[in-house]
Amino acid sequence: MAGGVFDDKSNGARAHLYEYKITSYFIISCIVAAIGGSLFGYDLGVSGGVTSMDDFLKIFFPKVYRRKQEHLKETDYCKYDNQILTLFTSSLYFAALISTFGASYVTRNKGRKASILCGAVSFFLGAVLNAAAKNIAMLIIGRCFLGIGIGFSNQVSRNLVIFSLRVFKISYIMYKKKYFQW
């Protein structure tokens, strides 16, 4: 069967260990997992809008701002062609990618609670650094901390989704055994 998550080789041998009802914990776990994945989309929308704002460009990227104001007959892509601006945008995604490997280790050895705590602390530090940024280095470091937080939260949410699917599968097996006995 395609998709190894649904392959039941044990035929519900441990099904008696789980309730057959969908609990509030199960629903909240699914919501947290969905929110963890939406952080990437939210950041993409926010950072895309911020990097085109004149006030932001004046403070952190004056060369890009001057080039934007020259009204050259070229596309916007050429006006925003700056390696530091690219580093600012992509640092979050790269940090999230790298931190996922560390988050996997923490989740496996210390549990989801420790992994969520690491992600939350990192996300908080990144938000504080970005809010207090006075130069581009603070912005990029803050974005890296935000990326680490997102990497940890996505790792935990992925584990929650897999756990929730297993609980749902076992709940379904218990439901079938209880109501559809032949």
XYZ file of N, CA, C and O in Angstrom, residues 2 15 23-24 29-30 49 63 70 74 79 84 89 104 123-124 145 148 152-154:
84
model
N 0.569 2.202 -0.836
C 1.353 3.426 -0.899
C 1.150 4.238 0.378
O 0.060 4.272 0.936
N -4.316 -1.579 19.795
C -5.468 -0.689 19.704
C -6.163 -0.502 21.054
O -6.754 0.543 21.309
N -10.554 13.174 20.756
C -10.537 14.022 21.946
C -10.161 15.450 21.588
O -9.719 15.744 20.478
N -10.303 16.342 22.548
C -9.903 17.739 22.340
C -8.391 17.839 22.176
O -7.905 18.683 21.416
N -3.934 19.235 18.757
C -2.681 18.811 18.115
C -2.717 19.060 16.618
O -1.740 19.523 16.026
N -3.838 18.778 15.999
C -3.972 19.025 14.558
C -3.926 20.513 14.245
O -3.314 20.929 13.252
N 6.566 42.254 1.708
C 6.020 43.608 1.810
C 6.986 44.576 2.456
O 7.117 45.731 2.034
N 21.371 51.960 -0.473
C 21.736 51.811 -1.890
C 20.545 51.324 -2.710
O 20.302 51.807 -3.817
N 15.571 56.211 -8.533
C 16.106 56.742 -9.784
C 15.146 56.562 -10.954
O 15.350 57.164 -12.004
N 14.041 49.861 -16.028
C 14.346 48.449 -15.853
C 13.317 47.847 -14.915
O 12.554 48.559 -14.260
N 16.154 46.562 -9.696
C 16.246 47.603 -8.667
C 16.541 47.002 -7.298
O 17.203 47.624 -6.479
N 23.000 41.569 0.088
C 22.642 41.647 1.518
C 21.122 41.562 1.680
O 20.631 40.924 2.615
N 16.499 38.136 3.293
C 15.289 37.384 2.984
C 15.477 35.886 3.196
O 14.618 35.218 3.770
N 15.165 17.523 15.205
C 14.882 16.086 15.154
C 15.600 15.358 16.283
O 15.021 14.503 16.958
N 12.303 31.639 18.807
C 11.392 32.548 18.118
C 11.251 33.858 18.879
O 11.239 34.945 18.281
N 11.181 33.793 20.204
C 11.087 35.004 21.022
C 12.340 35.867 20.875
O 12.247 37.092 20.704
N 17.402 33.496 14.150
C 16.722 32.962 15.336
C 15.258 32.628 15.026
O 14.735 31.617 15.494
N 15.269 29.371 13.200
C 15.472 28.237 14.112
C 14.162 27.901 14.826
O 13.791 26.730 14.960
N 12.174 24.316 14.457
C 11.783 23.473 15.591
C 10.272 23.241 15.592
O 9.813 22.122 15.833
N 9.494 24.286 15.347
C 8.037 24.117 15.387
C 7.551 23.226 14.251
O 6.630 22.439 14.438
N 8.168 23.315 13.088
C 7.762 22.436 11.996
C 8.143 20.987 12.268
O 7.416 20.075 11.888
